[in-house]
Structures are given as structure tokens and as C-alpha cells.
PDB file of C-alpha atoms in Angstrom:
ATOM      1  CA  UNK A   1       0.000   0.000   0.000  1.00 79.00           C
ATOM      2  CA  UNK A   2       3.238   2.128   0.778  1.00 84.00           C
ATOM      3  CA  UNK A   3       4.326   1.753  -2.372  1.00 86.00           C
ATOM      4  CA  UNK A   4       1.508   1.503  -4.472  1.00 84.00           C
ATOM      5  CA  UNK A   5       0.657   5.543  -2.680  1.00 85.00           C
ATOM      6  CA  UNK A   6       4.080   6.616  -3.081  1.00 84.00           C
ATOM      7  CA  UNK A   7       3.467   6.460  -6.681  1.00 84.00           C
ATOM      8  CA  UNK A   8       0.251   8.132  -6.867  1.00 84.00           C
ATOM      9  CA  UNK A   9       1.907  11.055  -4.571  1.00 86.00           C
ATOM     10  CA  UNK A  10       4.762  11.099  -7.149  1.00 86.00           C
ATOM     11  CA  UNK A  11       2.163  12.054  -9.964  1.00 84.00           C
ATOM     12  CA  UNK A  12       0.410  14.319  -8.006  1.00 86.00           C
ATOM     13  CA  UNK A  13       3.223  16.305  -6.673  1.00 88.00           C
ATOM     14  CA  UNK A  14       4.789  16.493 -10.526  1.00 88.00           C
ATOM     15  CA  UNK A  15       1.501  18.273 -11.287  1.00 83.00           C
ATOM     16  CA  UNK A  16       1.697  20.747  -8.499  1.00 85.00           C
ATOM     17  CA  UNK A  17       5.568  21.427  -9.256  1.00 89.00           C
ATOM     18  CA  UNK A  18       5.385  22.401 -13.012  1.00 91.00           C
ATOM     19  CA  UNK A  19       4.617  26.082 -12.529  1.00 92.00           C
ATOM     20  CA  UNK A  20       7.626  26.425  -9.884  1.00 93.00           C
ATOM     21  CA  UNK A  21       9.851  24.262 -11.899  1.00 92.00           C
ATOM     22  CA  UNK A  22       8.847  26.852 -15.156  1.00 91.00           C
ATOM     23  CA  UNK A  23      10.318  29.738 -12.706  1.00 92.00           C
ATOM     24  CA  UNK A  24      13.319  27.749 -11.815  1.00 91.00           C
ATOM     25  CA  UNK A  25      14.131  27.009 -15.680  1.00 90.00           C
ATOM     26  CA  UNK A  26      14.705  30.622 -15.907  1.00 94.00           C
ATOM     27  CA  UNK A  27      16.559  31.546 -12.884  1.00 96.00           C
ATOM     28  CA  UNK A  28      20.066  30.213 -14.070  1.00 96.00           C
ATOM     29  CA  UNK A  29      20.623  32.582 -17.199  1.00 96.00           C
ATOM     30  CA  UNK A  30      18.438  35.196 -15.361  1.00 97.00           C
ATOM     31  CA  UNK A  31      21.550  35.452 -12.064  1.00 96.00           C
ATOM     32  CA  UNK A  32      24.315  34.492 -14.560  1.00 96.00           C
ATOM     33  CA  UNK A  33      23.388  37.608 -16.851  1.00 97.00           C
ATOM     34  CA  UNK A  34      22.633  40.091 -13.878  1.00 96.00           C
ATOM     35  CA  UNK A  35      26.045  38.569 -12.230  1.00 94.00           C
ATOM     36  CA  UNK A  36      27.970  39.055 -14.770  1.00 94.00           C
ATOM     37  CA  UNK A  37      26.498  42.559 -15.559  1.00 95.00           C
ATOM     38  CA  UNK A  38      27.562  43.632 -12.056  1.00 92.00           C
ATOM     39  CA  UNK A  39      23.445  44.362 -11.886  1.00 93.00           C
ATOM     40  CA  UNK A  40      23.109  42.208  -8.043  1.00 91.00           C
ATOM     41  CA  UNK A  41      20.954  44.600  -7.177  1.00 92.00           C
ATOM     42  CA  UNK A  42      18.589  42.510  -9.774  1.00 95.00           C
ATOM     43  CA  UNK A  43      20.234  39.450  -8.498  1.00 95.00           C
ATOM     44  CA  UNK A  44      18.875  40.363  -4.870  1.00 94.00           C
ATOM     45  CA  UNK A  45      15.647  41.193  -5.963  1.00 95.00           C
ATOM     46  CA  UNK A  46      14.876  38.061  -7.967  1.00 96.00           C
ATOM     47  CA  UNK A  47      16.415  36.245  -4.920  1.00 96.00           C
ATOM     48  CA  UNK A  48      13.690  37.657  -2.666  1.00 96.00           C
ATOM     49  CA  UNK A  49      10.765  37.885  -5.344  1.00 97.00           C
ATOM     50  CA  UNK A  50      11.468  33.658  -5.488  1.00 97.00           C
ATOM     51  CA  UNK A  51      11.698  32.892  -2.004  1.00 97.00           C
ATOM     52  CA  UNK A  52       8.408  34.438  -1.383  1.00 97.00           C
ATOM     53  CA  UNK A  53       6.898  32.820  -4.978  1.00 97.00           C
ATOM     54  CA  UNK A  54       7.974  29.552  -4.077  1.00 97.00           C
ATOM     55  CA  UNK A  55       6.762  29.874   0.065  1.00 97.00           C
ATOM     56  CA  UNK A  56       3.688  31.301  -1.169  1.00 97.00           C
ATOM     57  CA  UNK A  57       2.381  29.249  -3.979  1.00 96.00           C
ATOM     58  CA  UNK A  58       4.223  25.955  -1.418  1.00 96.00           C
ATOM     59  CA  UNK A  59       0.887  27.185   0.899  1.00 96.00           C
ATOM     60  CA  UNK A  60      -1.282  27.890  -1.177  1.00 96.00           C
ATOM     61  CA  UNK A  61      -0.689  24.335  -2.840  1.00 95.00           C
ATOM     62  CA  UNK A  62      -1.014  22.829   0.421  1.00 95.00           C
ATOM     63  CA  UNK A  63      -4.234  24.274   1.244  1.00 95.00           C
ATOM     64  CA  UNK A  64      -5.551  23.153  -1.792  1.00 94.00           C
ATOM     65  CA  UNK A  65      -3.928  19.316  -0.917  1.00 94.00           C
ATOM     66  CA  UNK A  66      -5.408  19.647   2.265  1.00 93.00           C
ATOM     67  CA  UNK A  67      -9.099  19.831   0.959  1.00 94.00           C
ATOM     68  CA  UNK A  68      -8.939  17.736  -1.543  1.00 92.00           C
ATOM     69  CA  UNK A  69      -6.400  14.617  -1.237  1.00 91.00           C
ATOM     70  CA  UNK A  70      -8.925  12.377  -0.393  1.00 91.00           C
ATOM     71  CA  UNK A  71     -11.359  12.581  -3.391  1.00 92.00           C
ATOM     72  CA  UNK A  72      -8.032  13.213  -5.676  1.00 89.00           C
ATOM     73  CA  UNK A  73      -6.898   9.317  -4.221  1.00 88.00           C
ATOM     74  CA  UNK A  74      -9.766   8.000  -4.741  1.00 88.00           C
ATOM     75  CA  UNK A  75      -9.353   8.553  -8.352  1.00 86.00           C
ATOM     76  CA  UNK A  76      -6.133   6.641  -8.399  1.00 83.00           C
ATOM     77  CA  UNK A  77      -7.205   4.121  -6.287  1.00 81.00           C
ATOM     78  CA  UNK A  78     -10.182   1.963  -4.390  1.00 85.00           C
ATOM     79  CA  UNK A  79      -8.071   0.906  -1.942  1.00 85.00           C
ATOM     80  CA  UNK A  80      -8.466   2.356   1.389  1.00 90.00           C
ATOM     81  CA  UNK A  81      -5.543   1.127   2.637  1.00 90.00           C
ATOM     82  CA  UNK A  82      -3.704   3.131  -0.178  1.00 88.00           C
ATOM     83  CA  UNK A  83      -6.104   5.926  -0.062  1.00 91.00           C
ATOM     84  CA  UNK A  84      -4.915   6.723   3.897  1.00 92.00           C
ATOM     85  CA  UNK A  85      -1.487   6.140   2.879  1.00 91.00           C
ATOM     86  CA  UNK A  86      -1.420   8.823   0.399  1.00 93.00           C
ATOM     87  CA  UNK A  87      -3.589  11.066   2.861  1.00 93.00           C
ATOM     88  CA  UNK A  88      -1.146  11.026   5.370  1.00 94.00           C
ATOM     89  CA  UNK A  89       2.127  11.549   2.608  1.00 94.00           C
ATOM     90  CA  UNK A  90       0.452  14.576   1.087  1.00 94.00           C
ATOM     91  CA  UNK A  91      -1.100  15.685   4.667  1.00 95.00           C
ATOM     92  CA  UNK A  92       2.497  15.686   6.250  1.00 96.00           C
ATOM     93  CA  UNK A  93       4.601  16.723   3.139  1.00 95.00           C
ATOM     94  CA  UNK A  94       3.015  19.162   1.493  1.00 94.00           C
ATOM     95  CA  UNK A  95       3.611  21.671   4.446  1.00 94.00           C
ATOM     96  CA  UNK A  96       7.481  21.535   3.083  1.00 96.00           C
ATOM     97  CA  UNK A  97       6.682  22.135  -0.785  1.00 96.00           C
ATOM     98  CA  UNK A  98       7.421  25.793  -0.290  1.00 96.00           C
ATOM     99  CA  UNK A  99      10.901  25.223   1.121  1.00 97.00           C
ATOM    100  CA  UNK A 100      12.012  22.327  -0.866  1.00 96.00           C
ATOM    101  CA  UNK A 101      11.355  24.893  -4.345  1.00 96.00           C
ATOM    102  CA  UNK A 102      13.610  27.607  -1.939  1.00 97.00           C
ATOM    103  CA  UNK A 103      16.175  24.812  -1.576  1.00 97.00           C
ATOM    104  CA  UNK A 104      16.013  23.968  -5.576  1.00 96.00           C
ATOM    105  CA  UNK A 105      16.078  28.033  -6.381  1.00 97.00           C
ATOM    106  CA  UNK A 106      19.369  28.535  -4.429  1.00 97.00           C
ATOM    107  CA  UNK A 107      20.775  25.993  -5.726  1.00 97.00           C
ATOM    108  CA  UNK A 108      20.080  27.641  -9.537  1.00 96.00           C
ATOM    109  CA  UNK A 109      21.134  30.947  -7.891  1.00 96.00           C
ATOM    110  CA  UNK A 110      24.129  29.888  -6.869  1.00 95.00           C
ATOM    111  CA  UNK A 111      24.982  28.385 -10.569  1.00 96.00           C
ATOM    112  CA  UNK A 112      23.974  31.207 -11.820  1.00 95.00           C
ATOM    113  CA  UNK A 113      26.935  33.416  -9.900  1.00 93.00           C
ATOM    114  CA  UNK A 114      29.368  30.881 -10.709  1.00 93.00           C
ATOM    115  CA  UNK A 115      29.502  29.361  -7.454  1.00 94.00           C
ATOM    116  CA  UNK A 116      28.220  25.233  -9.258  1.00 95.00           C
ATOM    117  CA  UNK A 117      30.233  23.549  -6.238  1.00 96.00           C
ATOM    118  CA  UNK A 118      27.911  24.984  -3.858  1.00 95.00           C
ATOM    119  CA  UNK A 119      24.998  24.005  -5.292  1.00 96.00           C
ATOM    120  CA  UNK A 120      26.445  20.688  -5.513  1.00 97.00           C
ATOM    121  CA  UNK A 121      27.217  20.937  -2.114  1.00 97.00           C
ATOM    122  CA  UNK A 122      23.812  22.336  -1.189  1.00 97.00           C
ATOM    123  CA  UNK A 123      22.182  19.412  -2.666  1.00 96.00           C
ATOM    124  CA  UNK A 124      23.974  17.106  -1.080  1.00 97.00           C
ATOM    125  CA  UNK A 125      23.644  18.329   2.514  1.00 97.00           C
ATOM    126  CA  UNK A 126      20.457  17.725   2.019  1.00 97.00           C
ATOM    127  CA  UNK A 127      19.842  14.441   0.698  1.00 97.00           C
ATOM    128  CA  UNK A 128      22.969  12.885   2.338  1.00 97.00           C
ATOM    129  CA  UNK A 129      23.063  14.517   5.373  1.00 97.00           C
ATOM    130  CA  UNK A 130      19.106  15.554   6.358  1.00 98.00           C
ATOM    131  CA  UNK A 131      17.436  13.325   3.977  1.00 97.00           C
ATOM    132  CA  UNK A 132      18.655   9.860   4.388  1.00 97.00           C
ATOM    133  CA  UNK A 133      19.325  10.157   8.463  1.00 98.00           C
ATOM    134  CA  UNK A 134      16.308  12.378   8.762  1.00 98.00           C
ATOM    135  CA  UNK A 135      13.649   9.181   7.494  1.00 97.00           C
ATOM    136  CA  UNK A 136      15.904   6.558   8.649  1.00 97.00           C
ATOM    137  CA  UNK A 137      15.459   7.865  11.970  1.00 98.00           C
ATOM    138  CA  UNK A 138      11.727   8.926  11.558  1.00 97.00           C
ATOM    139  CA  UNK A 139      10.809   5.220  10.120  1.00 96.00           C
ATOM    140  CA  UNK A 140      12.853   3.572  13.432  1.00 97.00           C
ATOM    141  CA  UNK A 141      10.869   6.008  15.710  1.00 97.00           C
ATOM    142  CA  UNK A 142       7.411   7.059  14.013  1.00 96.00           C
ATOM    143  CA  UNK A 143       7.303   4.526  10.977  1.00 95.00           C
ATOM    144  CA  UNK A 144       5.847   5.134   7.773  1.00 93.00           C
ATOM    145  CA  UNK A 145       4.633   8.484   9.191  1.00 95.00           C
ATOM    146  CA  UNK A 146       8.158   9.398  10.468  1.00 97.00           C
ATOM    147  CA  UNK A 147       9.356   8.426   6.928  1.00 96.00           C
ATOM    148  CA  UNK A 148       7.389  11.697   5.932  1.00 96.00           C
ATOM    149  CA  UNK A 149       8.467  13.608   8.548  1.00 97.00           C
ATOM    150  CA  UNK A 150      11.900  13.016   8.015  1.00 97.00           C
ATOM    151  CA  UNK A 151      11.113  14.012   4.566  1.00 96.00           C
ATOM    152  CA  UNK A 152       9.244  17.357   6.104  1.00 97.00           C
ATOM    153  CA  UNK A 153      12.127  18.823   8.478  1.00 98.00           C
ATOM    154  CA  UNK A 154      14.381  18.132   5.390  1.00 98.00           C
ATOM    155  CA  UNK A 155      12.494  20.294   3.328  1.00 97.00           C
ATOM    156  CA  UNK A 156      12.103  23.041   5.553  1.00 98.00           C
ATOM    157  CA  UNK A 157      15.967  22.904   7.044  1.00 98.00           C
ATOM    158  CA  UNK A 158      17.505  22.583   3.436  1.00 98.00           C
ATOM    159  CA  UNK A 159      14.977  25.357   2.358  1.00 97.00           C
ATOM    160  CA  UNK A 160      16.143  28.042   5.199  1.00 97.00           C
ATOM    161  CA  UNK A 161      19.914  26.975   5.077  1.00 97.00           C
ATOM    162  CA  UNK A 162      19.608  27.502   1.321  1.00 97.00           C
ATOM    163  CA  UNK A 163      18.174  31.034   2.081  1.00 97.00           C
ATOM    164  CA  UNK A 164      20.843  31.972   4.531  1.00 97.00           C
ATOM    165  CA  UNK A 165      23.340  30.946   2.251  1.00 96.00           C
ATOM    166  CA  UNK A 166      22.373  32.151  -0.808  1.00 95.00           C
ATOM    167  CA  UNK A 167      21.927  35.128   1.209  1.00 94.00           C
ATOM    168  CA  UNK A 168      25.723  35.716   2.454  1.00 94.00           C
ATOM    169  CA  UNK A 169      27.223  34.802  -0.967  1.00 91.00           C
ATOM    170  CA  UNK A 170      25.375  37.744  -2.384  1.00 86.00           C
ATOM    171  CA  UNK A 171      25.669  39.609   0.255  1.00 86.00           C
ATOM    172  CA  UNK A 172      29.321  39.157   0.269  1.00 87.00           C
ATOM    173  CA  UNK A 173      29.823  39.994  -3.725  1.00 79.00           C
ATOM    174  CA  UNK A 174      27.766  43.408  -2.942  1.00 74.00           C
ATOM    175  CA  UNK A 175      30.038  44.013  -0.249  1.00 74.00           C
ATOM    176  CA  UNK A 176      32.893  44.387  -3.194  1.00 72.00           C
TER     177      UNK A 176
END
């Protein structure tokens, strides 16, 4: 049932990522052009203009989840043991959407002002080290549902440690 719900959440969240993932496509050239124009007074202000875009549309997306998950499972599925399943993913990690598009933005800024090893870097802190030990940890404790809270405080960590990052690179470069 895990597994079978999993999947279904998979589809689903694909569907509520396209319009953030359209705003990230065009955040690399967007920083590299301003960077290299000296304009990081452009750079800052797209910075901030996506944090709050992605937070924002991360709520709003979850408050739509929120009211409609069930009936939207039922369409994928007549099982109720897969039905709750998927409930309780989407209930528990769709409070984190907003943060995990953060965490995928400063990764693109920070390609974007030549700085790729950090968003390697910034990718892998958090898969490797939130991700993995986060539901490893949650599963021991809480089970399936600490699975998806593992997967919840990842989001939101990597999402503010991209924003403080992010944050003193730039800040750093207008300092020059």
C-alpha cells in the first residue's frame, strides 16, 4: 500500500511542481546575466521575489492538498488502505513544498553566480546529510509516518539553510 501511494503522490506532486519548476528554468541565465552585468541589485531582488513565490504558492498548494487529497486518491485508487497512505504523505509533506522549491532556487542561484560547487554541495547536505538520516530515523521512531516527517524537516531545514546561504554569498559579492 506504501508503495503503491508513493506512486500516486509522485504524480500528483509532478503536477503541483510544473509552474515552480517553469520559474526555476529561468533563474540560471536570469543570475548568470545580472552577475555578470555587475546588476546584483537585480540578483537580490529576484532572490527575494522567489523565495516568497515559491513559500507562497508551497501554501497555497497545500491548502488546496489539504481539501482535496482524499477525493483526488480516490481517483487513483479503491483501496483504502492506499487511499490513507497517500492522505497522510500529502497531509504531512506538502507543508514543506514551499521550502524544498527555496532549496532547488538557491541551488540555480548559486549556478547562476558561478559558485556550481555549492549548489552541488547544497544538494547534497540535504539528501545525504538531512534526507537519508532524517527518514531513517523517523521510520525507526514514528514509521511510515516518520518516513514523511523526516522528509518534512528536510524540506524546511535545506529550504532556510539555502536562504541563509544564498543570502551571504550575495551579500558578500555586494560588499565588493
Amino acid at each position: 500500500a506504501a508503495v503503491a501511494a508513493i506512486g500516486v503522490a509522485g504524480r500528483i506532486e509532478m503536477f503541483a511542481f510544473m509552474i515552480p519548476m517553469t520559474v526555476g528554468v529561468s533563474l540560471v541565465p536570469f543570475v548568470a546575466q545580472n552577475y555578470g552585468a555587475q546588476r546584483l541589485d537585480r540578483v537580490r531582488t529576484a532572490r527575494k521575489g522567489t523565495i516568497i513565490f515559491a513559500l507562497a504558492f508551497g501554501l497555497a498548494v497545500s491548502g488546496i492538498f489539504m481539501v482535496i487529497i482524499r477525493p483526488l486518491a480516490g481517483l487513483f485508487s479503491g483501496d483504502p488502505e492506499v487511499i490513507d497512505v497517500l492522505v497522510k504523505y500529502i497531509y504531512i509533506t506538502c507543508l514543506g513544498y514551499g521550502f524544498m522549491e527555496v532549496n532547488r532556487y538557491c541551488g540555480f542561484f548559486m549556478i547562476g553566480i558561478h559558485k556550481p560547487a555549492s549548489s552541488a554541495i547544497l544538494n547534497a547536505i540535504r539528501v545525504i546529510v538531512l534526507l537519508i538520516p532524517l527518514t531513517l530515523l523517523g521510520s525507526k521512531l514514528l514509521g511510515l509516518s516518520g518516513i514523511f516527517g523526516g522528509r518534512l524537516i528536510t524540506d524546511v531545514v535545506s529550504g532556510g539553510f539555502g536562504i541563509i546561504w544564498t543570502g551571504r554569498i550575495i551579500g558578500r559579492h555586494l560588499a565588493r
